[in-house]
mmCIF file of C-alpha atoms and ligand atoms in Angstrom:
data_model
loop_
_atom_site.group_PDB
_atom_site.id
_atom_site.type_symbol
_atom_site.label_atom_id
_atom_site.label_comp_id
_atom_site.label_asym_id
_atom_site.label_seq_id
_atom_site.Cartn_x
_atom_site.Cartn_y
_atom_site.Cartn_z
ATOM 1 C CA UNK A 1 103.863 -11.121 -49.081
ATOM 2 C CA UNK A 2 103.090 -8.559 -51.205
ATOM 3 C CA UNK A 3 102.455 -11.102 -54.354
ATOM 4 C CA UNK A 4 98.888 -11.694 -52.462
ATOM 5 C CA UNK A 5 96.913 -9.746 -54.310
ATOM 6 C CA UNK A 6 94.323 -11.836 -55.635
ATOM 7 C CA UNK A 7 91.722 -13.848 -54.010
ATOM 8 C CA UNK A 8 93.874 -16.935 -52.446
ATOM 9 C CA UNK A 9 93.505 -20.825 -54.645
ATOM 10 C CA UNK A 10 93.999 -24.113 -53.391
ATOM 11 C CA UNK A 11 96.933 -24.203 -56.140
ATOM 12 C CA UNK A 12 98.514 -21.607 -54.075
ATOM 13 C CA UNK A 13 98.604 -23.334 -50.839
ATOM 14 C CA UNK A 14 99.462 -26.210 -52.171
ATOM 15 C CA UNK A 15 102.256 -24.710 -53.621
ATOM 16 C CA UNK A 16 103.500 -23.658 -50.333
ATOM 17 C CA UNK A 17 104.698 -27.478 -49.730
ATOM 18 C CA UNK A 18 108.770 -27.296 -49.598
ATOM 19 C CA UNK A 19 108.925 -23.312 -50.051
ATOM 20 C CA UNK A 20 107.240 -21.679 -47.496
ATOM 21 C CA UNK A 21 105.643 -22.328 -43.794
ATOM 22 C CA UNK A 22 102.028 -21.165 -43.761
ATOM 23 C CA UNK A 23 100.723 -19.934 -40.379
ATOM 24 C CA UNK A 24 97.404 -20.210 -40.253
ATOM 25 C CA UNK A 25 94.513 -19.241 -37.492
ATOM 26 C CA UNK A 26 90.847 -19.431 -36.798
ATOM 27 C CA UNK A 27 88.291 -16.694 -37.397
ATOM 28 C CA UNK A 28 85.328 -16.237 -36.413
ATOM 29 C CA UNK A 29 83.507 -12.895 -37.165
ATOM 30 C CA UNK A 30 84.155 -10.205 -39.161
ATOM 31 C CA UNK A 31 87.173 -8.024 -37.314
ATOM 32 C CA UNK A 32 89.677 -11.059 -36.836
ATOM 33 C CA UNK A 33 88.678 -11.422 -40.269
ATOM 34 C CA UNK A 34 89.590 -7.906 -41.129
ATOM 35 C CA UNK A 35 92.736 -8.501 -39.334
ATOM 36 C CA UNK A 36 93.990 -11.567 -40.795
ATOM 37 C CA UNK A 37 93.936 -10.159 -44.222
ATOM 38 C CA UNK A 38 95.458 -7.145 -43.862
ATOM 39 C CA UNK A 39 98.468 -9.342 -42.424
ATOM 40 C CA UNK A 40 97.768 -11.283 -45.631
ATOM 41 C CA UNK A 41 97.266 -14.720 -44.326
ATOM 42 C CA UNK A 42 96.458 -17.009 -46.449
ATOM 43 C CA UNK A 43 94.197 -19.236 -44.945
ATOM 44 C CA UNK A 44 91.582 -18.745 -42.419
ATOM 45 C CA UNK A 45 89.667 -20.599 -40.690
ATOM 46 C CA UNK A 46 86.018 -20.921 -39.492
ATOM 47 C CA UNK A 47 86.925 -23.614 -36.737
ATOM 48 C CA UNK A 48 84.246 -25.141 -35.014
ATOM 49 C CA UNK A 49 86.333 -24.372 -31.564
ATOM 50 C CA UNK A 50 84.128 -20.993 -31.834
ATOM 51 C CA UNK A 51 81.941 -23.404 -29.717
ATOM 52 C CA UNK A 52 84.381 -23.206 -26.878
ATOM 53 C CA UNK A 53 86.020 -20.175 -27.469
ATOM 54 C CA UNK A 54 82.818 -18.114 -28.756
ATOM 55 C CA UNK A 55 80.005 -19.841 -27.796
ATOM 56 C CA UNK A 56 80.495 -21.337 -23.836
ATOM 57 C CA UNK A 57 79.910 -24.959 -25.251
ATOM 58 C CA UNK A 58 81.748 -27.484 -23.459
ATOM 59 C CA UNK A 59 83.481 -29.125 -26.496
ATOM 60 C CA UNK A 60 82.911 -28.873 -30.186
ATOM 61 C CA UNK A 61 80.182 -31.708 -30.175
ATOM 62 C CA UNK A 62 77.183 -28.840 -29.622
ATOM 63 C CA UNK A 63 78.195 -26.671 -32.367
ATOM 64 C CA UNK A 64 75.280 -26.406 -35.212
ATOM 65 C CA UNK A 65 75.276 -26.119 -38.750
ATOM 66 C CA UNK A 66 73.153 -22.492 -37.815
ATOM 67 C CA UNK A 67 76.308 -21.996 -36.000
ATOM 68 C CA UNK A 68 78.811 -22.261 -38.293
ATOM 69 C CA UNK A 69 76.764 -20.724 -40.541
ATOM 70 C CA UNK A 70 75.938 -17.475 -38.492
ATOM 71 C CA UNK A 71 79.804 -17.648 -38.255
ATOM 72 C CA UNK A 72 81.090 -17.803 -41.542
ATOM 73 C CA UNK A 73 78.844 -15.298 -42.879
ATOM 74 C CA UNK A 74 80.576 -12.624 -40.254
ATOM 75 C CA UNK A 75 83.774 -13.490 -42.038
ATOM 76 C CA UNK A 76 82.760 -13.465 -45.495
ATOM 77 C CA UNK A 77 81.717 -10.122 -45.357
ATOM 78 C CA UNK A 78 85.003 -9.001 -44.857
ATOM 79 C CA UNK A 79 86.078 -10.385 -48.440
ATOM 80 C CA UNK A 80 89.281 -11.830 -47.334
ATOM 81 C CA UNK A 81 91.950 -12.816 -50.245
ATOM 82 C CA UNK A 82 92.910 -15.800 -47.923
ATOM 83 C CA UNK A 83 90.548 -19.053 -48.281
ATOM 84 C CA UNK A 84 88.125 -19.387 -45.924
ATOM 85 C CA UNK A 85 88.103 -22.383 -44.753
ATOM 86 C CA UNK A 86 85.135 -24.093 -42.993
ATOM 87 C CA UNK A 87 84.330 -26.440 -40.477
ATOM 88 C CA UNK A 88 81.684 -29.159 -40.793
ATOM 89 C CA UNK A 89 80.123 -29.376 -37.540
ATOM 90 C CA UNK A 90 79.574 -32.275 -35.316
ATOM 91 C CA UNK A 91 76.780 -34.764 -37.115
ATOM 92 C CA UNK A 92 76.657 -32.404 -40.730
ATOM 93 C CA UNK A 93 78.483 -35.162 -42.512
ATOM 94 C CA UNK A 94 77.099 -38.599 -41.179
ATOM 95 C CA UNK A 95 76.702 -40.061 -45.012
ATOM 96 C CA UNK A 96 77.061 -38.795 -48.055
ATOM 97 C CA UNK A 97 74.076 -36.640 -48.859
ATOM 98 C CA UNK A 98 74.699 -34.968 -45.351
ATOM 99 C CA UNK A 99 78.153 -33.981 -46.161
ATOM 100 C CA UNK A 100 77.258 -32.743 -49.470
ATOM 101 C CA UNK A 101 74.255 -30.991 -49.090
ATOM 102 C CA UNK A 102 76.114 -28.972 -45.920
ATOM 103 C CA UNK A 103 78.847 -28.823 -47.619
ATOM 104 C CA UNK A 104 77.316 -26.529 -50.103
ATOM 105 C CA UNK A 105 75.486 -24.733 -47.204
ATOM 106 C CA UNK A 106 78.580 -23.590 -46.079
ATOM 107 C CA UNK A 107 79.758 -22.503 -49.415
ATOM 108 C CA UNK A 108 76.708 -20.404 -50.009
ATOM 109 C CA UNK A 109 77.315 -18.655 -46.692
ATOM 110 C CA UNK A 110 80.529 -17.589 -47.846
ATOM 111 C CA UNK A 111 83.243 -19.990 -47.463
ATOM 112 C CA UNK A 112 85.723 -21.266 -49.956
ATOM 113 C CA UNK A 113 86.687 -24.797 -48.988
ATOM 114 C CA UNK A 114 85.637 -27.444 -45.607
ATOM 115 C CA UNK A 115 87.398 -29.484 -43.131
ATOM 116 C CA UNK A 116 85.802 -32.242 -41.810
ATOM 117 C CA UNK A 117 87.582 -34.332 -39.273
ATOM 118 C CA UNK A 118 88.811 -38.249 -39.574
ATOM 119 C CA UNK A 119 90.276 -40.302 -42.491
ATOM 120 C CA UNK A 120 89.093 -43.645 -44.252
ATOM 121 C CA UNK A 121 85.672 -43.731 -42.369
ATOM 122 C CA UNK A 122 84.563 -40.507 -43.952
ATOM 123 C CA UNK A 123 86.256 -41.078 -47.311
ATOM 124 C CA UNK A 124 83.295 -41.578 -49.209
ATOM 125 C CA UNK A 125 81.552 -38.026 -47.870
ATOM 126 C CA UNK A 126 85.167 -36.607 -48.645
ATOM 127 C CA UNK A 127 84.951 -37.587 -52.455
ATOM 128 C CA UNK A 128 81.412 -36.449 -52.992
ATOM 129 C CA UNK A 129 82.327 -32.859 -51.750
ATOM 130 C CA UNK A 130 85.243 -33.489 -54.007
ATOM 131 C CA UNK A 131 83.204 -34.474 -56.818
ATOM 132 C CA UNK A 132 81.002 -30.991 -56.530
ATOM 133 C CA UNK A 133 83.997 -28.782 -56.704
ATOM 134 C CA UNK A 134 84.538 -27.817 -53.308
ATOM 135 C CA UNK A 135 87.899 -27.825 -51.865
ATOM 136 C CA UNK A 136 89.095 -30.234 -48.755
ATOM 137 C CA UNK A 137 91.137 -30.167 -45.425
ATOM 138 C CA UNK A 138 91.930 -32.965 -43.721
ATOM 139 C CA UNK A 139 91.773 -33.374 -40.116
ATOM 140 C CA UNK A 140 93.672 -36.578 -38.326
ATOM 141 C CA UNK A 141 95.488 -37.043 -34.989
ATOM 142 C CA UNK A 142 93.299 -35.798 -32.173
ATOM 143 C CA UNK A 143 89.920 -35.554 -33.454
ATOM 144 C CA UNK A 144 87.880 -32.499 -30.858
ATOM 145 C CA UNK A 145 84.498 -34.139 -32.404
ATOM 146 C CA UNK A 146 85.156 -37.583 -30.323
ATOM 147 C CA UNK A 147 85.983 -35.877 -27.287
ATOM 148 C CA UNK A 148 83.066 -37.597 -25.719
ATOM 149 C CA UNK A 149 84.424 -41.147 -26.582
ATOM 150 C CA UNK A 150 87.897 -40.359 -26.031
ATOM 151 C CA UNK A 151 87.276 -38.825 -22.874
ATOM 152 C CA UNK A 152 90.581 -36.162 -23.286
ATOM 153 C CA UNK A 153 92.966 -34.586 -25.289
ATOM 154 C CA UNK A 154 95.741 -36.399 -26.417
ATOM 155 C CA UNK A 155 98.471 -37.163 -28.002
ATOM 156 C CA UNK A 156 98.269 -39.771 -31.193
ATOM 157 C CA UNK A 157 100.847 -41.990 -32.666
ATOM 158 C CA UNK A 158 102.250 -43.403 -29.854
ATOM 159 C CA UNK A 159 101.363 -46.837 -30.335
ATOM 160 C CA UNK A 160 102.061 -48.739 -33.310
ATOM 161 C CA UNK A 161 98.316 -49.482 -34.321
ATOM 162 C CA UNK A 162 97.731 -45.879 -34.223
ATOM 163 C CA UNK A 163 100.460 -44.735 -35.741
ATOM 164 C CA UNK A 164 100.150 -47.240 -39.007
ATOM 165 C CA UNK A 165 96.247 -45.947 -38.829
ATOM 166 C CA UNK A 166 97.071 -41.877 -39.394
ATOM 167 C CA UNK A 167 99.969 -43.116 -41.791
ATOM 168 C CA UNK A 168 97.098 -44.952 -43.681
ATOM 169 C CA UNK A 169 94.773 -41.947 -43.019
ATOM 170 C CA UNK A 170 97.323 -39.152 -44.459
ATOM 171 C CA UNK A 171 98.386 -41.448 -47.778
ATOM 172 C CA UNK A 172 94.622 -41.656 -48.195
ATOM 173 C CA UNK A 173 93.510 -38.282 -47.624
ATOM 174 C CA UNK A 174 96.386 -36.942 -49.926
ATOM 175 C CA UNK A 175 95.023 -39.518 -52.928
ATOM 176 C CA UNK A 176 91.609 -38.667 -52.562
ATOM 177 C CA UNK A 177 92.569 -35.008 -52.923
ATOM 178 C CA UNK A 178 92.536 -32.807 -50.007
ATOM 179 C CA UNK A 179 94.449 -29.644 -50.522
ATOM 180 C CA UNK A 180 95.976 -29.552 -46.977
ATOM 181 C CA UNK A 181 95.791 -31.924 -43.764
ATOM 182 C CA UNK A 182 95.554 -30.999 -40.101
ATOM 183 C CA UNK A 183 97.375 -32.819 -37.793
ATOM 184 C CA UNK A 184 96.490 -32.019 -34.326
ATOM 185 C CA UNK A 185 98.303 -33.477 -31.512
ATOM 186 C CA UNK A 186 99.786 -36.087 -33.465
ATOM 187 C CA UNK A 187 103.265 -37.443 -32.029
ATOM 188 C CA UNK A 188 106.070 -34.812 -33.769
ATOM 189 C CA UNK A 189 107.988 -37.670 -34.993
ATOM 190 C CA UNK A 190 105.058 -39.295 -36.811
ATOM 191 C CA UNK A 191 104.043 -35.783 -37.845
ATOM 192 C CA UNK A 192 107.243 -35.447 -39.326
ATOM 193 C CA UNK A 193 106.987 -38.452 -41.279
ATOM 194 C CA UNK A 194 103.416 -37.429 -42.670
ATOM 195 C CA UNK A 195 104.905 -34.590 -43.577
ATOM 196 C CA UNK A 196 107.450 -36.384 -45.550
ATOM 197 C CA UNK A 197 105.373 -38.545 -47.325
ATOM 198 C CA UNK A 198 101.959 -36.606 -48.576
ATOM 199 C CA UNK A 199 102.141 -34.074 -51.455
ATOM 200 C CA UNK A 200 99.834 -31.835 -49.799
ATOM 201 C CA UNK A 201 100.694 -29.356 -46.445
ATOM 202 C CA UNK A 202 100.490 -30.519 -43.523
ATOM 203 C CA UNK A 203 99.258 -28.194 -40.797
ATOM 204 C CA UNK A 204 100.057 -28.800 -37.713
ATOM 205 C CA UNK A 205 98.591 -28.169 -33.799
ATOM 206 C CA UNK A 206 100.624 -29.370 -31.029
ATOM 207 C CA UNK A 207 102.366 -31.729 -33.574
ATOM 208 C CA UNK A 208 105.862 -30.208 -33.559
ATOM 209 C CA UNK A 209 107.845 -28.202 -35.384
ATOM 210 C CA UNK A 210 107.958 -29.906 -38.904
ATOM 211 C CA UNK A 211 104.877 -29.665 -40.185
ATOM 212 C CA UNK A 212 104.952 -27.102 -43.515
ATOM 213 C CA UNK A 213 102.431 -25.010 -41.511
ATOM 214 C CA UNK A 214 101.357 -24.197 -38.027
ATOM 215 C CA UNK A 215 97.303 -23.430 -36.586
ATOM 216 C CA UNK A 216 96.318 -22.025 -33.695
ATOM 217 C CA UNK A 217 93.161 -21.281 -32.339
ATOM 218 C CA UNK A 218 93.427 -17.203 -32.288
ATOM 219 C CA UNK A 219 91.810 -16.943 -29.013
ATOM 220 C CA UNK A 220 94.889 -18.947 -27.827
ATOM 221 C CA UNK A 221 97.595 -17.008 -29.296
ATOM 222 C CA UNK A 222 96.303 -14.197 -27.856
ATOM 223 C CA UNK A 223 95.283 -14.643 -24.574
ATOM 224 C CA UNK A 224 91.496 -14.287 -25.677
ATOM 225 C CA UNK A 225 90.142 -17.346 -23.555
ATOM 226 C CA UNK A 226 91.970 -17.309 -20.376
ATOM 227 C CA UNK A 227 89.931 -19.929 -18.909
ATOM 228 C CA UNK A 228 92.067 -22.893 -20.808
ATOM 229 C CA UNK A 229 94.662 -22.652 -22.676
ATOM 230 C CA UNK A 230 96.287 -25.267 -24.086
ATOM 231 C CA UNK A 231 99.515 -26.680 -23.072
ATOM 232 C CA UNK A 232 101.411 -25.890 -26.053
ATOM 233 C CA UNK A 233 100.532 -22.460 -27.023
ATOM 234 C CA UNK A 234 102.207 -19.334 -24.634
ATOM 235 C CA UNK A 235 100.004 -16.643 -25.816
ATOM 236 C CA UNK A 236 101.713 -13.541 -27.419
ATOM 237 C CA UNK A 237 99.524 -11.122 -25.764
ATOM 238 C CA UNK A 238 96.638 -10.973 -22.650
ATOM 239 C CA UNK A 239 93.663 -9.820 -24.366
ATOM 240 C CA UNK A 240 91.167 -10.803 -21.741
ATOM 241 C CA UNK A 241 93.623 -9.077 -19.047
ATOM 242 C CA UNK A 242 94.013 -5.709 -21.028
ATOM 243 C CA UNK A 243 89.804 -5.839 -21.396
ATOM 244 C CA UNK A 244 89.831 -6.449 -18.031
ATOM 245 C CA UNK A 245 92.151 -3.274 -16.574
ATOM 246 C CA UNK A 246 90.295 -0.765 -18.885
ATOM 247 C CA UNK A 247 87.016 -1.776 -18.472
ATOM 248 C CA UNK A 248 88.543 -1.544 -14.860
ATOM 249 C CA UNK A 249 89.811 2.242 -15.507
ATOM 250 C CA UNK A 250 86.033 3.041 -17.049
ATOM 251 C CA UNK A 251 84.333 1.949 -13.897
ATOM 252 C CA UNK A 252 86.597 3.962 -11.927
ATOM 253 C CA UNK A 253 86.333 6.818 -14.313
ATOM 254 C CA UNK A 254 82.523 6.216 -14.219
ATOM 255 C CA UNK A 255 82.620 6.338 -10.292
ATOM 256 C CA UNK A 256 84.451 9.029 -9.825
ATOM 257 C CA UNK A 257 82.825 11.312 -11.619
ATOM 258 C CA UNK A 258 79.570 10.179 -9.806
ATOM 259 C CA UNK A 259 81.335 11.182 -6.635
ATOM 260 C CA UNK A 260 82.164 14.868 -7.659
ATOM 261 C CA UNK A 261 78.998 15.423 -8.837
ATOM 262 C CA UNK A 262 77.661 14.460 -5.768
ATOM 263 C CA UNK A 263 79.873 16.895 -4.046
ATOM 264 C CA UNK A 264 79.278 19.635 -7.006
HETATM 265 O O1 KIV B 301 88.145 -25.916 -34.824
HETATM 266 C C1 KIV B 301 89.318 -25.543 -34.938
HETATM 267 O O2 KIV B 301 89.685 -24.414 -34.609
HETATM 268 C C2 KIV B 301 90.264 -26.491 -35.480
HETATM 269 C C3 KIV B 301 91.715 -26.181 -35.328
HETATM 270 C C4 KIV B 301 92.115 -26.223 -33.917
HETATM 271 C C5 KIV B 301 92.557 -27.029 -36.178
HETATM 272 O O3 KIV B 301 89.889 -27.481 -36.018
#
């Protein structure tokens, strides 16, 4: 990808659709950060699973604008050339003026575009962030910020109501204008058909295969958060484990050495 020069547009992505699959993965301070752009991704993202993954929250729903903030700042400073792409937390985007003014909070921290998560109830809060220049992602399917209403994780588009209700969602985030959709856990075959039908890239998250880009938490790929990991992700490495066995070989080390001296 050695055309990736300059800093990443939401023309670029978009053009993606139809050519190329975009992976994509979170970041959330400034070595993954560092990382991710020297394998010259194009898109990054400031998810609000740093909660989980970073933080020890339960779910997503106690993640703070200071937060995401704190957060996106850490990556920023690494000047990626792949968008940054931020999350609006839990309860930043309520009405209009909410969504806006943190919307712009975000940007001034560092990041290039949002993501906030749902479809027609939030379309007016997605056209004002439009309407001050700052790029949109969609989020539909399973939605992490209504955990606490939907009581688990899982899979949408099974039933007919829900399927014609993402189908409505994705024809209507794609008009409004957002420059890429997430569909998380959304039923591959209705994935497939949002993928089909919208002009923008879809990104998907335990949606299948045929989605014109994949995103993964990067704690989950590899092996970063033992603790859970979700069903369909098998991590590429075992970060935690390989902490574990040297920090392991230090105490020993540490120990030892303590022993001989005592001896000495
Ligand atoms: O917060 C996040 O990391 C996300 C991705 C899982 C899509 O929204």
């Amino acid at each position: 990808m050695g055309e990736m020069m300059d800093k990443v547009t939401v023309d670029h992505i978009r053009g993606f659709k139809g050519r190329e699959r975009l992976p994509i993965l979170t970041a959330y301070d400034y070595p993954m950060a560092k990382i991710l752009d020297e394998l010259e991704m194009p898109v990054m993202l400031v998810g609000d699973s740093l909660g989980m993954v970073v933080l020890g929250y339960p779910d997503t729903t106690e993640v703070t604008m200071a937060d995401m903030l704190h957060h996106v700042r850490a990556v920023a400073r690494a000047k990626p050339r792949g968008l940054i792409v931020a999350d609006l937390p839990f309860g930043s985007y309520e009405n209009v003026e909410a969504a806006v003014a943190n919307s712009q909070r975000l940007r001034e921290a560092g990041a290039d575009a949002v993501k906030a998560e749902g479809g027609l109830e939030i379309a007016p809060q997605i056209k004002a962030i439009l309407a001050t220049g700052i790029p949109f992602m969609g989020h539909l399917g399973m939605l992490p910020q209504h955990i606490k209403e939907e009581g688990r994780y899982r899979v949408k588009g099974k039933i007919e109501t829900e399927r014609d209700l993402l189908l409505r969602d994705a024809a209507l985030l794609d008009e409004i204008g957002a420059f890429a959709m997430v569909l998380e856990l959304v039923k591959p075959e209705l994935a497939d058909s949002i993928t089909k039908t919208v002009s923008c890239p879809t990104i998907g998250i335990g949606s299948g295969l045929s989605c014109d880009g994949q995103i993964l938490v990067s704690h989950d790929l590899v092996g970063g958060f033992p603790w859970f990991t979700p069903r369909f992700v098998t991590p590429k490495l075992k970060v935690a484990a390989l902490i574990k066995e040297s920090i392991k070989e230090w105490q020993l080390e540490v120990r030892q050495t303590a022993e001989t001296e005592g001896k000495a």
